[in-house]
CSV table of C-alpha atoms (C1' of nucleotides) in Angstrom, one decimal:
chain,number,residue,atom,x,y,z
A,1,UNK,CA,74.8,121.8,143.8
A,2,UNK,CA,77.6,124.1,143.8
A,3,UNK,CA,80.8,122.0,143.3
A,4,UNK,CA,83.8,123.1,145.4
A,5,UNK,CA,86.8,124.7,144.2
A,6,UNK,CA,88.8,121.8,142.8
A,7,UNK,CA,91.5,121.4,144.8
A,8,UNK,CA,94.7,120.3,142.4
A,9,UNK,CA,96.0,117.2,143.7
A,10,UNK,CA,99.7,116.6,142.2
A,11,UNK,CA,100.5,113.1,143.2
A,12,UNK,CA,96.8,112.1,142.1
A,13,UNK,CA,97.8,113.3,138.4
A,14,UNK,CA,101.2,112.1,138.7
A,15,UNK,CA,99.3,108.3,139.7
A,16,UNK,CA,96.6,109.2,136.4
A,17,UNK,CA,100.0,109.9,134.4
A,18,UNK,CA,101.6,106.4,135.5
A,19,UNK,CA,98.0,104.3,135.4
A,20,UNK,CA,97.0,106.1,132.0
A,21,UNK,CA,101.2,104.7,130.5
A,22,UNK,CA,100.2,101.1,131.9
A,23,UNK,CA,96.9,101.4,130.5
A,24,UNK,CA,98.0,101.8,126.6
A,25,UNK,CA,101.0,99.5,127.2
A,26,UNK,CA,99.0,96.8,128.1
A,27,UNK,CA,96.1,98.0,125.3
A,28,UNK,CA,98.0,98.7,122.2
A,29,UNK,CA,101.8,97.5,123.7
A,30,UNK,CA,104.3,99.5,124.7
A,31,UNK,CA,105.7,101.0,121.3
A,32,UNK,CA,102.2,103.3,121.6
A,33,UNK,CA,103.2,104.7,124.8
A,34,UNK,CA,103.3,108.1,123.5
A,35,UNK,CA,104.1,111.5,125.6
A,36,UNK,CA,101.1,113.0,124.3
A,37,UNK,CA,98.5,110.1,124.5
A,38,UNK,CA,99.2,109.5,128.4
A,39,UNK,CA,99.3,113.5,129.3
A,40,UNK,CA,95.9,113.1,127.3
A,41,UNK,CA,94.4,110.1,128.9
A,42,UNK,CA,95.7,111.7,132.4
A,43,UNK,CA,93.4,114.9,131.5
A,44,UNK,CA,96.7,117.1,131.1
A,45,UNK,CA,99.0,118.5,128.8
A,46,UNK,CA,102.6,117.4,127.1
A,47,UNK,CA,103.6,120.1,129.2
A,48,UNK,CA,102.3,119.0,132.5
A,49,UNK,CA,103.6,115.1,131.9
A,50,UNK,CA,107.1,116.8,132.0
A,51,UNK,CA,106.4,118.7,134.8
A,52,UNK,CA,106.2,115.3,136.7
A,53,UNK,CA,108.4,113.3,134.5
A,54,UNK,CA,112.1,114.6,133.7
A,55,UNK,CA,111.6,112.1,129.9
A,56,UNK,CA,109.8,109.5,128.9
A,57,UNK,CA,111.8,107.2,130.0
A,58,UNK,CA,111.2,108.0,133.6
A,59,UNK,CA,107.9,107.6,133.8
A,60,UNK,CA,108.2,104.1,131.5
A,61,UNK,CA,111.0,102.9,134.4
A,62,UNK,CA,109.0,103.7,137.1
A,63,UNK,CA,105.5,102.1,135.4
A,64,UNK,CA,107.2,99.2,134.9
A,65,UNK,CA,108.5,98.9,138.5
A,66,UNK,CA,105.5,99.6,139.9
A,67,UNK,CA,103.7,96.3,137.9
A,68,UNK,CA,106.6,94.2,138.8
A,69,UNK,CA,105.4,95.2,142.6
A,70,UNK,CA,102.3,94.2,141.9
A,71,UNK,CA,103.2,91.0,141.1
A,72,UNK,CA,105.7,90.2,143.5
A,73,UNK,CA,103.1,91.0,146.4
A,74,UNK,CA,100.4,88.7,144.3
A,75,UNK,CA,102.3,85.5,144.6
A,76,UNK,CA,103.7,86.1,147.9
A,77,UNK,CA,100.4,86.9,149.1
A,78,UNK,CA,99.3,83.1,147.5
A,79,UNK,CA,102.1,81.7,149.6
A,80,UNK,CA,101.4,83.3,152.4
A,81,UNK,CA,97.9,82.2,152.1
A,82,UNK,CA,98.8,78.7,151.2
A,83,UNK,CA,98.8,75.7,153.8
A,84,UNK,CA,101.4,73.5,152.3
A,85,UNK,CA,104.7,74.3,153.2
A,86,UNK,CA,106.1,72.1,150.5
A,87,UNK,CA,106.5,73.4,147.3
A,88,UNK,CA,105.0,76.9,148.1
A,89,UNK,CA,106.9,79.3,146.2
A,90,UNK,CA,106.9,77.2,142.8
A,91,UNK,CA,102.9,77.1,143.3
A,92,UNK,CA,102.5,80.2,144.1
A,93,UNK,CA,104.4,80.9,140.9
A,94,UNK,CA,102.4,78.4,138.6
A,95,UNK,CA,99.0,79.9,139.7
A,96,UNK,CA,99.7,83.1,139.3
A,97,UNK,CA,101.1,81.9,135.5
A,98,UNK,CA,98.2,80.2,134.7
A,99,UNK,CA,95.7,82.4,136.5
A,100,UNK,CA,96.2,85.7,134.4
A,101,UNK,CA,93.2,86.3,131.4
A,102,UNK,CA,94.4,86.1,128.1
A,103,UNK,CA,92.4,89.4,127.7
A,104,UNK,CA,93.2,91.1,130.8
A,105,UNK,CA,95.7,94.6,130.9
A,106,UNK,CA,97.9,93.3,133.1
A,107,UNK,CA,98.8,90.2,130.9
A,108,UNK,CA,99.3,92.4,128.3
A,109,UNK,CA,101.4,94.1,130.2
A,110,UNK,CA,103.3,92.0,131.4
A,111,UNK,CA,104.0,90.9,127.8
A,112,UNK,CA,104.9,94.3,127.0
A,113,UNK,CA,107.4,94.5,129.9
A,114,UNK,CA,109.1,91.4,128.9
A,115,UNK,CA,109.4,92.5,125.5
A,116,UNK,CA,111.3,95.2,126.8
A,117,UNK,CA,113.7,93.5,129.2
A,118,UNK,CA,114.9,91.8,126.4
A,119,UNK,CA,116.0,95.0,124.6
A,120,UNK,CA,117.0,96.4,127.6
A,121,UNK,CA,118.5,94.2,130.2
A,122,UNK,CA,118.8,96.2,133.3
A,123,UNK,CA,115.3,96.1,133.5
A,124,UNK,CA,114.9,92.6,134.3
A,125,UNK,CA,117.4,92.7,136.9
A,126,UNK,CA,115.2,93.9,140.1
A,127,UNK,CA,112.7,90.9,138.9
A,128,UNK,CA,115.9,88.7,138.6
A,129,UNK,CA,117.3,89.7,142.2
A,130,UNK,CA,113.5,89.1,143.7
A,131,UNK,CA,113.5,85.8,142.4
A,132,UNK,CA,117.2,84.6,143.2
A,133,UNK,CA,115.9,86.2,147.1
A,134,UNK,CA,112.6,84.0,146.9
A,135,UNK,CA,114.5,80.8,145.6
A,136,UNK,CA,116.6,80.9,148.7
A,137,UNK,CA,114.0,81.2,150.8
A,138,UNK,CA,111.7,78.7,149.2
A,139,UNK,CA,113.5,76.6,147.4
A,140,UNK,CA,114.8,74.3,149.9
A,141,UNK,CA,113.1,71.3,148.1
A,142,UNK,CA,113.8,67.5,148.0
A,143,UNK,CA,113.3,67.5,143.9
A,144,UNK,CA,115.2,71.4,142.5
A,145,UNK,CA,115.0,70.1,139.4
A,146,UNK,CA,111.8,69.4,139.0
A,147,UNK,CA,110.6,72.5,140.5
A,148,UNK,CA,112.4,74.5,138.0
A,149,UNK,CA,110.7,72.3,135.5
A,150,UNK,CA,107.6,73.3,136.8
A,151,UNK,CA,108.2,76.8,137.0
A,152,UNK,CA,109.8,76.9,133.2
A,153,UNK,CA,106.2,74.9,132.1
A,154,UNK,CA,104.6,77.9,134.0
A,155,UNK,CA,106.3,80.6,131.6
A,156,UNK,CA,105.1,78.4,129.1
A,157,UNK,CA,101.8,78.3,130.1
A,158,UNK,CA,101.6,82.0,130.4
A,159,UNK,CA,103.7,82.7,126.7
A,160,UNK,CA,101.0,80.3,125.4
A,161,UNK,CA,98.1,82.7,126.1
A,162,UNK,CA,100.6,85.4,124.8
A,163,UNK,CA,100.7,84.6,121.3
A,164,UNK,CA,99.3,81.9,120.1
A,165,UNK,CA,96.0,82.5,118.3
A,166,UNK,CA,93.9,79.8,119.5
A,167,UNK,CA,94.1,77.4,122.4
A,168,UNK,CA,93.0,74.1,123.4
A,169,UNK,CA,91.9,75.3,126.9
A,170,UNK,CA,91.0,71.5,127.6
A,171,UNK,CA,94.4,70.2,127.4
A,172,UNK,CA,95.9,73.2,128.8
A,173,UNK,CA,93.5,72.6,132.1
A,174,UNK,CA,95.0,69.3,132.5
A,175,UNK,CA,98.1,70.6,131.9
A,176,UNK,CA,97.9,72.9,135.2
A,177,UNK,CA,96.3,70.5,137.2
A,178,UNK,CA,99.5,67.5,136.9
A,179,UNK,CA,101.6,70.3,137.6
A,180,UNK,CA,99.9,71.2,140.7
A,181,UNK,CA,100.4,67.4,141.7
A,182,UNK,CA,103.7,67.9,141.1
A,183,UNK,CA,104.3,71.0,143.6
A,184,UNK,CA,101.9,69.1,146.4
A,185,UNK,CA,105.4,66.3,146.6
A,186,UNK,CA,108.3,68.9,145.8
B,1,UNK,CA,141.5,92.2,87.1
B,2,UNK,CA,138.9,94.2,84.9
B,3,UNK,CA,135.7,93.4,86.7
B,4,UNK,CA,132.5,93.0,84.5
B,5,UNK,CA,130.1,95.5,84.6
B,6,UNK,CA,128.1,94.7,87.1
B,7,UNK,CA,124.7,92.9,86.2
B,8,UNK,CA,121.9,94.0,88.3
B,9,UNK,CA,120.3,91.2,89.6
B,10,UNK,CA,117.2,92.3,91.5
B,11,UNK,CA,116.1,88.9,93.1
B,12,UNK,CA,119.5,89.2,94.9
B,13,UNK,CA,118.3,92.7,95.6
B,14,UNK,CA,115.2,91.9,97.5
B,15,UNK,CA,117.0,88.7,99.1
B,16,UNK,CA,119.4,91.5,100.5
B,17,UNK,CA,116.8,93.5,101.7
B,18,UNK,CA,114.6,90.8,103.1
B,19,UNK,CA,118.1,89.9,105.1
B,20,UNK,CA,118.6,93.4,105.9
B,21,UNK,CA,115.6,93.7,107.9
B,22,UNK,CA,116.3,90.6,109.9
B,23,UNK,CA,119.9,91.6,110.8
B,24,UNK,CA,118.0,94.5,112.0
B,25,UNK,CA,115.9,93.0,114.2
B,26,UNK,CA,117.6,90.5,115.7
B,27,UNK,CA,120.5,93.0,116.8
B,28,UNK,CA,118.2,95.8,117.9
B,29,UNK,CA,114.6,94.4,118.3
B,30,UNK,CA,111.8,95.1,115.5
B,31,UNK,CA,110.9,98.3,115.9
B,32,UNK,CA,114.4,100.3,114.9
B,33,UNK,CA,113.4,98.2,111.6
B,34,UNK,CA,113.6,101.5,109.1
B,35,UNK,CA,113.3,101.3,105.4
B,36,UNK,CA,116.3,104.1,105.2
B,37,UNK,CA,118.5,101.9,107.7
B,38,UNK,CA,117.2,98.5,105.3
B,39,UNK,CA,117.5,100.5,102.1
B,40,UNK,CA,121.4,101.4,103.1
B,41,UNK,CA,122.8,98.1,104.5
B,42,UNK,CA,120.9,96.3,101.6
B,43,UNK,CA,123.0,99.2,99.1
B,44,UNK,CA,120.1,100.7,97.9
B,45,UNK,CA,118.1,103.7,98.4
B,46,UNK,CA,114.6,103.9,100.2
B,47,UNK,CA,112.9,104.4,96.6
B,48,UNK,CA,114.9,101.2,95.5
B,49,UNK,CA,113.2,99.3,99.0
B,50,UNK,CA,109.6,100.5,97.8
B,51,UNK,CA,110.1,99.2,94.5
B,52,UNK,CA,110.6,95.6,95.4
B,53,UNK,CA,108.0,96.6,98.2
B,54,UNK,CA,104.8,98.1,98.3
B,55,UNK,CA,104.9,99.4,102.2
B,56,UNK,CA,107.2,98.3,105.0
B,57,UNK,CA,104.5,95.9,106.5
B,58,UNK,CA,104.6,93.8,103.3
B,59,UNK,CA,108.6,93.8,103.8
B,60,UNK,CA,108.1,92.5,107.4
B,61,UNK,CA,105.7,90.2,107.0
B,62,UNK,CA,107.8,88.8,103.9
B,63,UNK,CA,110.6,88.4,106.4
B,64,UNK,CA,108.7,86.8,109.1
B,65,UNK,CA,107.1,84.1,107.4
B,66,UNK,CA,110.6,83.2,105.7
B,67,UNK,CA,112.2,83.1,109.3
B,68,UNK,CA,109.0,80.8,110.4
B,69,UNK,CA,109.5,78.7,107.4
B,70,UNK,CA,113.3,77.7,108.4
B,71,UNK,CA,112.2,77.1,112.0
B,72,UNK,CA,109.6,74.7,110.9
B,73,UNK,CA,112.3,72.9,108.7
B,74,UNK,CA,115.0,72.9,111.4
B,75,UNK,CA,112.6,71.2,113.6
B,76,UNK,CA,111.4,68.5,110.6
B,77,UNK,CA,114.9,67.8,110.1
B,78,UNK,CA,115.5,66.6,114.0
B,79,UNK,CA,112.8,64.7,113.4
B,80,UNK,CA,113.8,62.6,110.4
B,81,UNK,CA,116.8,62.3,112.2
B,82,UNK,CA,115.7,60.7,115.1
B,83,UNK,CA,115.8,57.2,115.2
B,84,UNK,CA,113.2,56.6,118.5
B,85,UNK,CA,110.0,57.4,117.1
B,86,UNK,CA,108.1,57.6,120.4
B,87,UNK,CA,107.6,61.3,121.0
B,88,UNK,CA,109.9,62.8,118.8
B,89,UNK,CA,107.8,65.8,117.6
B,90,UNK,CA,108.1,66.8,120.9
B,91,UNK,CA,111.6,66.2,121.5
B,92,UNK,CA,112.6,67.9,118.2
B,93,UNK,CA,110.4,70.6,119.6
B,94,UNK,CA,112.6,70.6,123.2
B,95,UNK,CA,115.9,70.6,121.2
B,96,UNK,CA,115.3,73.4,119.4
B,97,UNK,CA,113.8,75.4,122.4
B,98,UNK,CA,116.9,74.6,124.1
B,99,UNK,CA,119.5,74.5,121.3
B,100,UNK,CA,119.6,78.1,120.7
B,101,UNK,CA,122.8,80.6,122.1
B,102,UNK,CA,121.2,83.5,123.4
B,103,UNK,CA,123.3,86.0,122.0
B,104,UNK,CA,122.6,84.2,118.2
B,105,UNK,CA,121.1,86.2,115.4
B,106,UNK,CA,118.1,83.4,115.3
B,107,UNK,CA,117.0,83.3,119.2
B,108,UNK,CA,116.8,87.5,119.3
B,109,UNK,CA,114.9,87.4,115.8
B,110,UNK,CA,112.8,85.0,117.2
B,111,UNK,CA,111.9,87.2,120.1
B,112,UNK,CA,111.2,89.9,118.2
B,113,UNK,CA,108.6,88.1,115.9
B,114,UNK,CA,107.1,86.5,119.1
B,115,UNK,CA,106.6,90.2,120.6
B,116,UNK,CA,104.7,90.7,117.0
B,117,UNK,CA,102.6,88.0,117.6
B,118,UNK,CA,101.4,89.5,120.8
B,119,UNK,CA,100.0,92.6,119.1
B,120,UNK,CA,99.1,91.4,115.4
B,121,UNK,CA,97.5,87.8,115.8
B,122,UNK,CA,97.4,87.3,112.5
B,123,UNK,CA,101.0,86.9,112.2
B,124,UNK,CA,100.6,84.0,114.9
B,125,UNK,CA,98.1,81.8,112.6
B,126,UNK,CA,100.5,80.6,109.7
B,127,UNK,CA,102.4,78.6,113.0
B,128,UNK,CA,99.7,77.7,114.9
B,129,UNK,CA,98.3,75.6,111.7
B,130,UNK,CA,101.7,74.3,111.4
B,131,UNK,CA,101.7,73.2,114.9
B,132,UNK,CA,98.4,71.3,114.5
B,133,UNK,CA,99.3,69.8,111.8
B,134,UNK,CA,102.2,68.5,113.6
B,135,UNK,CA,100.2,67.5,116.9
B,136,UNK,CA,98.0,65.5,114.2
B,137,UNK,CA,100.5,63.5,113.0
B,138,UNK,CA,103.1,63.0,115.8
B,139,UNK,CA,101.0,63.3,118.6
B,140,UNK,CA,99.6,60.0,119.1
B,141,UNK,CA,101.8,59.3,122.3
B,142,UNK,CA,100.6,57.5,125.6
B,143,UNK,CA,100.7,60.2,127.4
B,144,UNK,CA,99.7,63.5,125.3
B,145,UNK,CA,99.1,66.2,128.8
B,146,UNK,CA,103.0,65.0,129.9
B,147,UNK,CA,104.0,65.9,126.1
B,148,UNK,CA,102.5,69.2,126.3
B,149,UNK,CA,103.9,69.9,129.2
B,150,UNK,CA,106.9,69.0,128.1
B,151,UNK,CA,106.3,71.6,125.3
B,152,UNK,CA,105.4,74.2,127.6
B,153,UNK,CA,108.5,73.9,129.6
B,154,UNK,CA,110.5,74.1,126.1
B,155,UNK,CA,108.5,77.3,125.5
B,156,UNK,CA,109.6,78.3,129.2
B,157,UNK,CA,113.6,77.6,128.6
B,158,UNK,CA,113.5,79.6,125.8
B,159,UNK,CA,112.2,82.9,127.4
B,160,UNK,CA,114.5,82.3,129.8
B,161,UNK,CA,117.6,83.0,127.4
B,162,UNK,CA,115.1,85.8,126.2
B,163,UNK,CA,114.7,87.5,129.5
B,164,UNK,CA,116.4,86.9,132.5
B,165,UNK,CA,119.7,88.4,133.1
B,166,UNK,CA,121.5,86.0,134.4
B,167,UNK,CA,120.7,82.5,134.3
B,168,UNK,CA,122.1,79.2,136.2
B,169,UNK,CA,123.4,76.9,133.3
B,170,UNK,CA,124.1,74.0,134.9
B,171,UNK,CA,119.8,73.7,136.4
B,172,UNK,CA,119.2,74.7,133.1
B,173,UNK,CA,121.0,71.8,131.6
B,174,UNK,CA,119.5,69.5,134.2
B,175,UNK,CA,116.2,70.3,133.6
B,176,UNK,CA,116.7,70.0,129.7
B,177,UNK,CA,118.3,66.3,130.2
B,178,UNK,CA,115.4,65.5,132.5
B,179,UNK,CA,112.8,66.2,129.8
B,180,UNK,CA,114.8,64.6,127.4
B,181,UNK,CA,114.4,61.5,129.3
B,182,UNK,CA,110.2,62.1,129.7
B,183,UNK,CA,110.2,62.2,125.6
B,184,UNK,CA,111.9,58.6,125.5
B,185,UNK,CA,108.9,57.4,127.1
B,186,UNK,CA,106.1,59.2,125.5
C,1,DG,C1',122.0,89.9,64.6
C,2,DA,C1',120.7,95.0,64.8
C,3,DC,C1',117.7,98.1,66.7
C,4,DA,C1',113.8,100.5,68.4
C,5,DA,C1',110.2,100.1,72.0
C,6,DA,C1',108.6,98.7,76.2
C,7,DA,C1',109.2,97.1,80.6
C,8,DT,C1',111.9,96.9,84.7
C,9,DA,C1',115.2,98.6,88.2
C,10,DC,C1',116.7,102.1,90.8
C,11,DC,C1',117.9,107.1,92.3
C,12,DG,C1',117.3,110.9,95.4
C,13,DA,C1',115.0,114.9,96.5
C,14,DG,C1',111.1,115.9,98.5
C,15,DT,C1',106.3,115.7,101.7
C,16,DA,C1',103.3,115.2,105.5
C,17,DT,C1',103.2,113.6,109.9
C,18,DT,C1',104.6,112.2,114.5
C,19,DC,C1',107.2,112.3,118.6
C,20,DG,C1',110.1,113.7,122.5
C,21,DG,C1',111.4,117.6,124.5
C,22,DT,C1',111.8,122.9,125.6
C,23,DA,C1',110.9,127.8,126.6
C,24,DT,C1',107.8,130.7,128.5
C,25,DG,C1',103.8,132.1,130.1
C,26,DT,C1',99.5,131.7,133.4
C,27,DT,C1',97.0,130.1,137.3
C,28,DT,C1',96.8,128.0,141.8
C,29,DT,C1',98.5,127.0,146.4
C,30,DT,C1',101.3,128.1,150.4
D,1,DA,C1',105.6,137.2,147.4
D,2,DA,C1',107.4,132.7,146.2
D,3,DA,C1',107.0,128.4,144.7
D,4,DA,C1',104.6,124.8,142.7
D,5,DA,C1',101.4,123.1,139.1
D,6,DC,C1',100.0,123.4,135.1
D,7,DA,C1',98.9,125.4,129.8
D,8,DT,C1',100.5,127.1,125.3
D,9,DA,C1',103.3,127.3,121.6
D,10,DC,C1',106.9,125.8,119.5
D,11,DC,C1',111.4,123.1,117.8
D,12,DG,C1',114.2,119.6,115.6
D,13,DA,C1',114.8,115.1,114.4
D,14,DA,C1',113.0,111.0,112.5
D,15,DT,C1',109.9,108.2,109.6
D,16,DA,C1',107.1,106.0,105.9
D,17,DC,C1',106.1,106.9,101.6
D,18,DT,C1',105.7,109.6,96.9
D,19,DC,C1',107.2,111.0,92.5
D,20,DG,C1',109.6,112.5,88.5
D,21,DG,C1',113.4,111.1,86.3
D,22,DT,C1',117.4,108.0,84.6
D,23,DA,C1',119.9,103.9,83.8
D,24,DT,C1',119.5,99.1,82.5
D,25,DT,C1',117.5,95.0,80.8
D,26,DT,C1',114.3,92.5,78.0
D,27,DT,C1',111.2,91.9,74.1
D,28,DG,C1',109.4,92.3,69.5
D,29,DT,C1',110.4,93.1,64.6
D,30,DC,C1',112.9,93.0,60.4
DNA sequence: GACAAAATACCGAGTATTCGGTATGTTTTT
DNA sequence: AAAAACATACCGAATACTCGGTATTTTGTC
C-alpha cells in the first residue's frame, strides 16, 4: 500500500515536543529535560524544537501549565461527580492525593513540578490562585479547620509515595479511609 | 599582631567544604551544587575539593546524611524533653514539621534533599530505617492510624512552606494547635 | 633534637563532554 | 513567489574530573 504524502502537521509536533518534555520529567525528573532529548523523542531536530519554542524555558512553562490543567479538571470533575455536597472540594482533593500510582508519570511529574515551584515561585502561583478560587467556592464548611487538616494529611499522603522507599500500604489504607469519614461530616 | 603561620588543618578543610555545599543548596536548590562554586567559597581550588573527595556524589551524599543525622537528633531531643509520654514521637515529629521558618537555611536544604530522594531511592533508606526504628519504640499508642495521620498532616504543613506562595498563617497555626491537642491523647 | 624520607595537602592549568542557543540552508505548504 | 516548517552545522559557556607539580606536615633514624 502506497502511503500518502505525509502531510506535516505543526501543532501535532509542537503537542509530540510538549508530551515528549513531560514524558522525561516525570521519567528521569526534570533536571534531564534536555533541548536535544525532547526534539529527539518528538522525531525532530534541536533546530526544529526552537522553531516552536523561543528557549527552553518556554516550552518547560507551558508543560508545566498544561499538567496543572489536567489536574484541576480531574478533581473538579470528582466533585462534580460527587453526591455529597458537604465536604466536596476537600474530598475531591484527598482522592485525587491518594489515588495517583507511586509508579505512574504523572506522579512523577508532579513531583518534578513541585520541586520546581520551590526554586521558582511564580510558578506556583496560577495553582495557588486556583485553589484560593476553589476554597471560596467550596469551603463554606461547618469545621475549616479540620478540612485544611485533611487536605494537609492529603499532601502528606501523596509526599509519602514521593520519597519514601517502602510503605506500609495497610496503614496507609486506613489512613484514607478515616479521612474520608472525616469529609462525609465537614 | 604577627599572626602565626597558618597551620593547615585539613579536617577543617573538608568540614568547610562539606558546609559549602549545603549553603549551596539551601540558597539555590541542589543542582547549582558545583565543585568550582564549593571549591571557592570553601577557599580552595577544585583539585583541593577532589582531594578530600573522590567525585562530587561522594561529597553530596557526605553532606546529606550529616544534615539527616541533625534532623534525627533535633527530633530525639524534643522527645527527651517532653514530659507527657503518650505520643510524643509523633508530636516531636509535628513540631519539627511545623517549627521551621521557611525562608531558613534548614527547611530549603531539606527540600532539596527530599527532591533527591524522589529520583535516587537510595538516599531515602538511611531515614526510612530511622523512622521504623522510631515507630517501634514510640509507637505503641491507642490509636496508631490517628498518629499517622497526624504525621501525614506534619509532612503536609511542611510542603506547604515548601511550595505555595502565599500561605494563611493564622489556619496554619490552627490546624498545628489542633493536632497538638490529637497527640495529648494518643 | 636534627635531618632525611615519605606521606599528605593543595594548586591550577588543562580535557572531554554536554547543553542551550544561533545562523543558515533546504524542503514543504499556501 | 512567499512564508512556514523543518534540517544541518556550528558556537560559547559551563561542568566534572585529571594530572603533574609544589608546599607542608609527619614519621623514622641516629
Amino acid at each position: 500500500m502506497a502511503s500518502l504524502p505525509r502531510r506535516k502537521q505543526p501543532q501535532q509536533v509542537r503537542r509530540n515536543l510538549l508530551n515528549a518534555a513531560a514524558e522525561i520529567a516525570s521519567e528521569h525528573g526534570l533536571e534531564f529535560v534536555t533541548t536535544a532529548e525532547v526534539a529527539k523523542r518528538a522525531g525532530v531536530t534541536s533546530g526544529g524544537l526552537f522553531h516552536h519554542f523561543p528557549s527552553k524555558k518556554h516550552l518547560i512553562d507551558e508543560m508545566i501549565n498544561a499538567f496543572m490543567k489536567s489536574v484541576e479538571t480531574c478533581i473538579e470533575d470528582l466533585i462534580k461527580k460527587d453526591p455529597d455536597p458537604r465536604g466536596r472540594f476537600t474530598r475531591a482533593y484527598l482522592v485525587s492525593s491518594y489515588g495517583y500510582d507511586p509508579r505512574s508519570v504523572d506522579n512523577r511529574l508532579l513531583g518534578a513540578i513541585i520541586t520546581a515551584m520551590n526554586r521558582d515561585p511564580e510558578l506556583a502561583e496560577p495553582w495557588a490562585d486556583w485553589m484560593e478560587k476553589q476554597m471560596e467556592k467550596y469551603d463554606q464548611e461547618k469545621d475549616p479547620i479540620l478540612a485544611s487538616i485533611v487536605r494537609y494529611a492529603a499532601d502528606g499522603l501523596w509526599m509519602e509515595i514521593f520519597a519514601a522507599s517502602h510503605v506500609d500500604f495497610e496503614k496507609r489504607q486506613a489512613a484514607f479511609q478515616r479521612l474520608m469519614d472525616w469529609t462525609r461530616q465537614l
